[in-house]
Amino acid sequence: MVRRVKLLSTGKYLPKNRVTASDIEQRLGLPKDWVEQKSGVLVRHFVEDETASLMGALAAKDALAAAGLSIEDIDCIISTSGIPEQSIPCTAALVQKHLGAIDAGIPAFDINSTCLSFITGFDTISYLIEAGRYRRVLLVASEVCTGLNWHDRESCTLFGDGAAAAILARSERGESARILTSSMETYSKGAHLTECTGGGNKYHPKDYADNLESFLFRMDGRGVYRMASEILPRFVDSLLQTAELKIADLQMVIPHQASLMAMRLICKQLGIAPEKFMTIIQTHGNTIAASVPMALHEAIHQNKIQRGDLVLLLGTSAGFSVGGIVLEY
């Protein structure tokens, strides 16, 4: 279903603590250039005194300013983050508080499909905008990569913290901005390839000291890549066929910034020209659900996409899930 939804603006926030590959190598006792060769991440940021909701609010203020709007012009706030700030309340409510809208009554809730959360939120809320339920919606993806296992060099050297935000609205009469097609698929045979089993109601926090491994992130990188390379080509072909498009028709593909090596291999496998494949992992790291909107923000601000361009947002996530949106920006 084509939806007349426009991306009004985006915003971004990176934490104050800038960490280089050399810093990580010193911390972990790794040889020089090891991090660059293995993960491709040269720089990433980690929080100092920032929280996920504060970063989300700062990214949101950036997006509001870019659109010439105030928080009073927003009628729904959605946190599309893979890691909540706390169990209760939802992160979106805390973002609303940081934005000073404590008495506004703006509905605020979370949508979580781990690394695909922004794409899932964008897709889901577009139907409500198309139907007239909401006029302007603020999507926020803000991530603090807690739970990293610093003994697992393959995964801990990939990640960074940060936030991005986007404001969506119904396209005005005469505007071409729209969502052409979207899809998501989940294959739970890969559910245990990427997981953190603690932090929910399976293992109580009181068990943390005696069951530390359950509260740390674990990823089978090779297994994830195998599933992605098996599923993504067919998934992308199907998605584009629905919109009667081919890869060559797209001006930009904006993927989840999972790992540089995997992204390059997937880019080649899908037949995407490198200049049409937005990559920011080198300077941001894998920022989980914030990676797609961060890359989208950078593509806009670097003038790599213009109004009227056809853009594919594409990602994978724990689950194992794949998702994508084809939009006319």
GROMACS .gro file of C-alpha atoms in nm:
model
  329
    1MET     CA    1   0.000   0.000   0.000
    2VAL     CA    2   0.137   0.338  -0.103
    3ARG     CA    3   0.124   0.586   0.185
    4ARG     CA    4   0.140   0.963   0.140
    5VAL     CA    5   0.388   1.016   0.421
    6LYS     CA    6   0.674   1.265   0.418
    7LEU     CA    7   0.994   1.267   0.618
    8LEU     CA    8   0.996   1.630   0.733
    9SER     CA    9   1.332   1.640   0.909
   10THR     CA   10   1.594   1.446   1.104
   11GLY     CA   11   1.824   1.514   1.398
   12LYS     CA   12   2.122   1.347   1.561
   13TYR     CA   13   2.316   1.349   1.886
   14LEU     CA   14   2.652   1.190   1.963
   15PRO     CA   15   2.777   1.158   2.323
   16LYS     CA   16   3.063   1.375   2.445
   17ASN     CA   17   3.305   1.086   2.499
   18ARG     CA   18   3.478   1.028   2.163
   19VAL     CA   19   3.665   0.696   2.156
   20THR     CA   20   3.913   0.600   1.884
   21ALA     CA   21   4.016   0.258   1.761
   22SER     CA   22   4.352   0.318   1.929
   23ASP     CA   23   4.175   0.381   2.262
   24ILE     CA   24   3.993   0.048   2.231
   25GLU     CA   25   4.314  -0.133   2.139
   26GLN     CA   26   4.489   0.005   2.446
   27ARG     CA   27   4.196  -0.089   2.669
   28LEU     CA   28   4.188  -0.447   2.540
   29GLY     CA   29   4.561  -0.495   2.486
   30LEU     CA   30   4.520  -0.544   2.111
   31PRO     CA   31   4.785  -0.491   1.840
   32LYS     CA   32   4.787  -0.161   1.650
   33ASP     CA   33   4.522  -0.141   1.372
   34TRP     CA   34   4.349  -0.459   1.494
   35VAL     CA   35   4.014  -0.282   1.546
   36GLU     CA   36   4.020  -0.115   1.204
   37GLN     CA   37   4.101  -0.442   1.030
   38LYS     CA   38   3.838  -0.646   1.216
   39SER     CA   39   3.548  -0.403   1.259
   40GLY     CA   40   3.629  -0.103   1.039
   41VAL     CA   41   3.525   0.131   1.321
   42LEU     CA   42   3.778   0.414   1.357
   43VAL     CA   43   3.575   0.633   1.594
   44ARG     CA   44   3.271   0.580   1.810
   45HIS     CA   45   3.114   0.766   2.104
   46PHE     CA   46   3.020   0.643   2.450
   47VAL     CA   47   2.800   0.819   2.702
   48GLU     CA   48   2.949   1.005   2.998
   49ASP     CA   49   2.661   1.155   3.197
   50GLU     CA   50   2.404   1.125   2.917
   51THR     CA   51   2.107   0.889   2.935
   52ALA     CA   52   1.928   0.734   2.638
   53SER     CA   53   1.620   0.953   2.689
   54LEU     CA   54   1.829   1.270   2.720
   55MET     CA   55   2.017   1.188   2.399
   56GLY     CA   56   1.686   1.112   2.229
   57ALA     CA   57   1.546   1.447   2.338
   58LEU     CA   58   1.855   1.633   2.211
   59ALA     CA   59   1.827   1.458   1.873
   60ALA     CA   60   1.455   1.541   1.872
   61LYS     CA   61   1.525   1.910   1.938
   62ASP     CA   62   1.762   1.904   1.641
   63ALA     CA   63   1.488   1.755   1.420
   64LEU     CA   64   1.226   2.002   1.549
   65ALA     CA   65   1.453   2.298   1.476
   66ALA     CA   66   1.524   2.165   1.125
   67ALA     CA   67   1.149   2.144   1.056
   68GLY     CA   68   1.072   2.481   1.217
   69LEU     CA   69   0.843   2.312   1.468
   70SER     CA   70   0.801   2.301   1.844
   71ILE     CA   71   0.707   2.003   2.058
   72GLU     CA   72   0.349   2.139   2.070
   73ASP     CA   73   0.326   2.065   1.696
   74ILE     CA   74   0.386   1.693   1.758
   75ASP     CA   75   0.093   1.465   1.839
   76CYS     CA   76   0.276   1.135   1.899
   77ILE     CA   77   0.622   1.041   2.033
   78ILE     CA   78   0.761   0.694   1.968
   79SER     CA   79   1.088   0.553   2.094
   80THR     CA   80   1.222   0.310   1.833
   81SER     CA   81   1.519   0.186   2.033
   82GLY     CA   82   1.649  -0.166   2.077
   83ILE     CA   83   1.751  -0.116   2.439
   84PRO     CA   84   1.510   0.062   2.678
   85GLU     CA   85   1.649   0.303   2.933
   86GLN     CA   86   1.462   0.125   3.211
   87SER     CA   87   1.193  -0.138   3.249
   88ILE     CA   88   0.913   0.104   3.337
   89PRO     CA   89   0.805   0.357   3.212
   90CYS     CA   90   0.873   0.341   2.839
   91THR     CA   91   1.164   0.542   2.702
   92ALA     CA   92   0.928   0.761   2.495
   93ALA     CA   93   0.767   0.895   2.813
   94LEU     CA   94   1.111   0.993   2.945
   95VAL     CA   95   1.194   1.164   2.614
   96GLN     CA   96   0.870   1.362   2.642
   97LYS     CA   97   0.973   1.474   2.993
   98HIS     CA   98   1.315   1.593   2.871
   99LEU     CA   99   1.140   1.788   2.595
  100GLY     CA  100   0.945   1.982   2.858
  101ALA     CA  101   0.607   1.851   2.747
  102ILE     CA  102   0.510   1.707   3.084
  103ASP     CA  103   0.153   1.841   3.073
  104ALA     CA  104   0.096   1.818   2.697
  105GLY     CA  105  -0.076   1.480   2.693
  106ILE     CA  106   0.112   1.376   2.378
  107PRO     CA  107   0.086   0.995   2.351
  108ALA     CA  108   0.427   0.833   2.399
  109PHE     CA  109   0.513   0.467   2.357
  110ASP     CA  110   0.793   0.234   2.245
  111ILE     CA  111   0.827   0.003   1.944
  112ASN     CA  112   1.110  -0.248   1.976
  113SER     CA  113   1.234  -0.490   1.712
  114THR     CA  114   1.600  -0.451   1.820
  115CYS     CA  115   1.816  -0.315   1.535
  116LEU     CA  116   1.512  -0.284   1.305
  117SER     CA  117   1.315  -0.072   1.554
  118PHE     CA  118   1.336   0.255   1.357
  119ILE     CA  119   1.233   0.089   1.030
  120THR     CA  120   0.951  -0.096   1.209
  121GLY     CA  121   0.833   0.222   1.379
  122PHE     CA  122   0.849   0.420   1.053
  123ASP     CA  123   0.651   0.150   0.873
  124THR     CA  124   0.390   0.097   1.146
  125ILE     CA  125   0.316   0.462   1.219
  126SER     CA  126   0.293   0.552   0.849
  127TYR     CA  127  -0.042   0.373   0.827
  128LEU     CA  128  -0.179   0.580   1.117
  129ILE     CA  129  -0.056   0.900   0.956
  130GLU     CA  130  -0.211   0.797   0.623
  131ALA     CA  131  -0.538   0.725   0.804
  132GLY     CA  132  -0.537   1.066   0.972
  133ARG     CA  133  -0.493   0.937   1.327
  134TYR     CA  134  -0.178   1.151   1.372
  135ARG     CA  135  -0.057   1.463   1.191
  136ARG     CA  136   0.308   1.481   1.292
  137VAL     CA  137   0.494   1.200   1.464
  138LEU     CA  138   0.834   1.215   1.630
  139LEU     CA  139   1.039   0.896   1.605
  140VAL     CA  140   1.341   0.871   1.835
  141ALA     CA  141   1.609   0.600   1.834
  142SER     CA  142   1.855   0.635   2.120
  143GLU     CA  143   2.100   0.366   2.221
  144VAL     CA  144   2.346   0.306   2.505
  145CYS     CA  145   2.528  -0.021   2.437
  146THR     CA  146   2.517  -0.161   2.789
  147GLY     CA  147   2.581  -0.531   2.835
  148LEU     CA  148   2.884  -0.553   2.606
  149ASN     CA  149   3.114  -0.843   2.682
  150TRP     CA  150   3.461  -0.685   2.673
  151HIS     CA  151   3.617  -1.030   2.654
  152ASP     CA  152   3.444  -1.089   2.318
  153ARG     CA  153   3.666  -0.882   2.088
  154GLU     CA  154   3.465  -0.960   1.775
  155SER     CA  155   3.150  -0.790   1.909
  156CYS     CA  156   3.262  -0.531   2.165
  157THR     CA  157   3.479  -0.345   1.911
  158LEU     CA  158   3.177  -0.284   1.685
  159PHE     CA  159   2.941  -0.077   1.897
  160GLY     CA  160   2.887   0.288   1.987
  161ASP     CA  161   2.626   0.505   2.159
  162GLY     CA  162   2.413   0.782   2.012
  163ALA     CA  163   2.068   0.898   1.909
  164ALA     CA  164   1.877   1.007   1.603
  165ALA     CA  165   1.527   1.142   1.548
  166ALA     CA  166   1.290   1.191   1.258
  167ILE     CA  167   0.961   1.375   1.214
  168LEU     CA  168   0.699   1.222   0.986
  169ALA     CA  169   0.384   1.388   0.851
  170ARG     CA  170   0.126   1.338   0.579
  171SER     CA  171   0.244   1.473   0.244
  172GLU     CA  172   0.082   1.797   0.133
  173ARG     CA  173  -0.128   1.813  -0.182
  174GLY     CA  174   0.102   1.818  -0.485
  175GLU     CA  175   0.401   1.671  -0.301
  176SER     CA  176   0.546   1.346  -0.432
  177ALA     CA  177   0.691   1.226  -0.098
  178ARG     CA  178   0.550   0.883  -0.015
  179ILE     CA  179   0.621   0.531   0.100
  180LEU     CA  180   0.603   0.298  -0.200
  181THR     CA  181   0.631  -0.034  -0.021
  182SER     CA  182   0.758  -0.196   0.297
  183SER     CA  183   0.800  -0.540   0.448
  184MET     CA  184   0.939  -0.731   0.745
  185GLU     CA  185   1.011  -1.102   0.785
  186THR     CA  186   1.122  -1.298   1.092
  187TYR     CA  187   1.295  -1.637   1.092
  188SER     CA  188   1.313  -1.755   1.452
  189LYS     CA  189   1.549  -2.039   1.362
  190GLY     CA  190   1.805  -1.762   1.414
  191ALA     CA  191   1.658  -1.639   1.743
  192HIS     CA  192   1.962  -1.746   1.944
  193LEU     CA  193   2.228  -1.609   1.708
  194THR     CA  194   2.211  -1.268   1.876
  195GLU     CA  195   2.080  -1.240   2.228
  196CYS     CA  196   2.103  -1.113   2.582
  197THR     CA  197   1.891  -1.341   2.796
  198GLY     CA  198   1.904  -1.131   3.113
  199GLY     CA  199   1.732  -0.801   3.178
  200GLY     CA  200   1.376  -0.929   3.135
  201ASN     CA  201   1.171  -1.165   3.351
  202LYS     CA  202   1.366  -1.479   3.261
  203TYR     CA  203   1.654  -1.399   3.496
  204HIS     CA  204   1.598  -1.175   3.797
  205PRO     CA  205   1.848  -0.890   3.849
  206LYS     CA  206   1.932  -1.036   4.190
  207ASP     CA  207   2.097  -1.324   4.002
  208TYR     CA  208   2.336  -1.089   3.819
  209ALA     CA  209   2.643  -1.159   4.034
  210ASP     CA  210   2.603  -1.537   4.004
  211ASN     CA  211   2.487  -1.540   3.642
  212LEU     CA  212   2.681  -1.260   3.472
  213GLU     CA  213   2.696  -1.425   3.129
  214SER     CA  214   2.318  -1.411   3.096
  215PHE     CA  215   2.327  -1.032   3.125
  216LEU     CA  216   2.594  -0.984   2.856
  217PHE     CA  217   2.539  -0.947   2.483
  218ARG     CA  218   2.627  -1.250   2.272
  219MET     CA  219   2.643  -1.269   1.893
  220ASP     CA  220   2.737  -1.539   1.645
  221GLY     CA  221   2.858  -1.299   1.378
  222ARG     CA  222   2.923  -1.564   1.115
  223GLY     CA  223   2.583  -1.721   1.173
  224VAL     CA  224   2.410  -1.384   1.141
  225TYR     CA  225   2.597  -1.310   0.817
  226ARG     CA  226   2.508  -1.651   0.673
  227MET     CA  227   2.139  -1.593   0.740
  228ALA     CA  228   2.152  -1.239   0.604
  229SER     CA  229   2.326  -1.345   0.284
  230GLU     CA  230   2.074  -1.628   0.242
  231ILE     CA  231   1.760  -1.419   0.299
  232LEU     CA  232   1.834  -1.059   0.197
  233PRO     CA  233   1.874  -1.101  -0.183
  234ARG     CA  234   1.534  -1.266  -0.220
  235PHE     CA  235   1.378  -1.024   0.031
  236VAL     CA  236   1.509  -0.716  -0.151
  237ASP     CA  237   1.404  -0.853  -0.490
  238SER     CA  238   1.051  -0.915  -0.360
  239LEU     CA  239   1.032  -0.570  -0.199
  240LEU     CA  240   1.139  -0.393  -0.517
  241GLN     CA  241   0.912  -0.602  -0.738
  242THR     CA  242   0.616  -0.486  -0.530
  243ALA     CA  243   0.709  -0.127  -0.617
  244GLU     CA  244   0.792  -0.222  -0.978
  245LEU     CA  245   1.151  -0.108  -0.929
  246LYS     CA  246   1.502  -0.242  -0.970
  247ILE     CA  247   1.812  -0.176  -0.760
  248ALA     CA  248   1.942   0.057  -1.035
  249ASP     CA  249   1.632   0.279  -0.992
  250LEU     CA  250   1.731   0.370  -0.636
  251GLN     CA  251   1.937   0.679  -0.563
  252MET     CA  252   2.046   0.554  -0.220
  253VAL     CA  253   2.035   0.244   0.000
  254ILE     CA  254   2.062   0.319   0.371
  255PRO     CA  255   2.139  -0.001   0.563
  256HIS     CA  256   2.170  -0.091   0.928
  257GLN     CA  257   2.537  -0.032   1.011
  258ALA     CA  258   2.604  -0.384   1.139
  259SER     CA  259   2.971  -0.436   1.051
  260LEU     CA  260   3.179  -0.289   0.770
  261MET     CA  261   3.289  -0.624   0.629
  262ALA     CA  262   2.936  -0.767   0.626
  263MET     CA  263   2.795  -0.449   0.474
  264ARG     CA  264   3.048  -0.454   0.189
  265LEU     CA  265   2.976  -0.819   0.114
  266ILE     CA  266   2.599  -0.763   0.119
  267CYS     CA  267   2.638  -0.453  -0.101
  268LYS     CA  268   2.826  -0.660  -0.359
  269GLN     CA  269   2.583  -0.950  -0.333
  270LEU     CA  270   2.282  -0.723  -0.393
  271GLY     CA  271   2.450  -0.549  -0.685
  272ILE     CA  272   2.441  -0.202  -0.527
  273ALA     CA  273   2.689   0.055  -0.657
  274PRO     CA  274   2.918   0.156  -0.365
  275GLU     CA  275   2.835   0.527  -0.411
  276LYS     CA  276   2.467   0.441  -0.358
  277PHE     CA  277   2.532   0.254  -0.031
  278MET     CA  278   2.539   0.484   0.273
  279THR     CA  279   2.812   0.384   0.519
  280ILE     CA  280   2.886   0.568   0.846
  281ILE     CA  281   3.001   0.281   1.068
  282GLN     CA  282   3.363   0.396   1.040
  283THR     CA  283   3.285   0.715   1.237
  284HIS     CA  284   2.988   0.600   1.448
  285GLY     CA  285   3.018   0.228   1.512
  286ASN     CA  286   2.713   0.005   1.521
  287THR     CA  287   2.458   0.214   1.712
  288ILE     CA  288   2.192  -0.058   1.710
  289ALA     CA  289   1.849   0.085   1.615
  290ALA     CA  290   1.990   0.438   1.588
  291SER     CA  291   2.219   0.336   1.302
  292VAL     CA  292   1.961   0.362   1.021
  293PRO     CA  293   1.823   0.705   1.119
  294MET     CA  294   2.179   0.830   1.184
  295ALA     CA  295   2.284   0.718   0.837
  296LEU     CA  296   1.966   0.871   0.694
  297HIS     CA  297   2.044   1.200   0.871
  298GLU     CA  298   2.397   1.201   0.734
  299ALA     CA  299   2.278   1.119   0.381
  300ILE     CA  300   2.047   1.420   0.391
  301HIS     CA  301   2.304   1.658   0.543
  302GLN     CA  302   2.579   1.545   0.307
  303ASN     CA  303   2.341   1.610   0.013
  304LYS     CA  304   2.362   1.248  -0.095
  305ILE     CA  305   1.984   1.236  -0.133
  306GLN     CA  306   1.751   1.506  -0.262
  307ARG     CA  307   1.375   1.554  -0.256
  308GLY     CA  308   1.219   1.317  -0.506
  309ASP     CA  309   1.494   1.054  -0.477
  310LEU     CA  310   1.404   0.690  -0.431
  311VAL     CA  311   1.559   0.554  -0.111
  312LEU     CA  312   1.568   0.208   0.045
  313LEU     CA  313   1.595   0.175   0.423
  314LEU     CA  314   1.718  -0.179   0.489
  315GLY     CA  315   1.816  -0.375   0.794
  316THR     CA  316   1.847  -0.695   0.989
  317SER     CA  317   1.794  -0.759   1.357
  318ALA     CA  318   1.800  -1.020   1.628
  319GLY     CA  319   1.509  -1.253   1.586
  320PHE     CA  320   1.633  -1.319   1.310
  321SER     CA  321   1.449  -1.048   1.117
  322VAL     CA  322   1.489  -0.850   0.796
  323GLY     CA  323   1.301  -0.535   0.709
  324GLY     CA  324   1.289  -0.260   0.452
  325ILE     CA  325   1.105   0.051   0.333
  326VAL     CA  326   1.118   0.198  -0.017
  327LEU     CA  327   1.028   0.565  -0.007
  328GLU     CA  328   1.030   0.867  -0.231
  329TYR     CA  329   1.208   1.128  -0.024
   0.00000   0.00000   0.00000
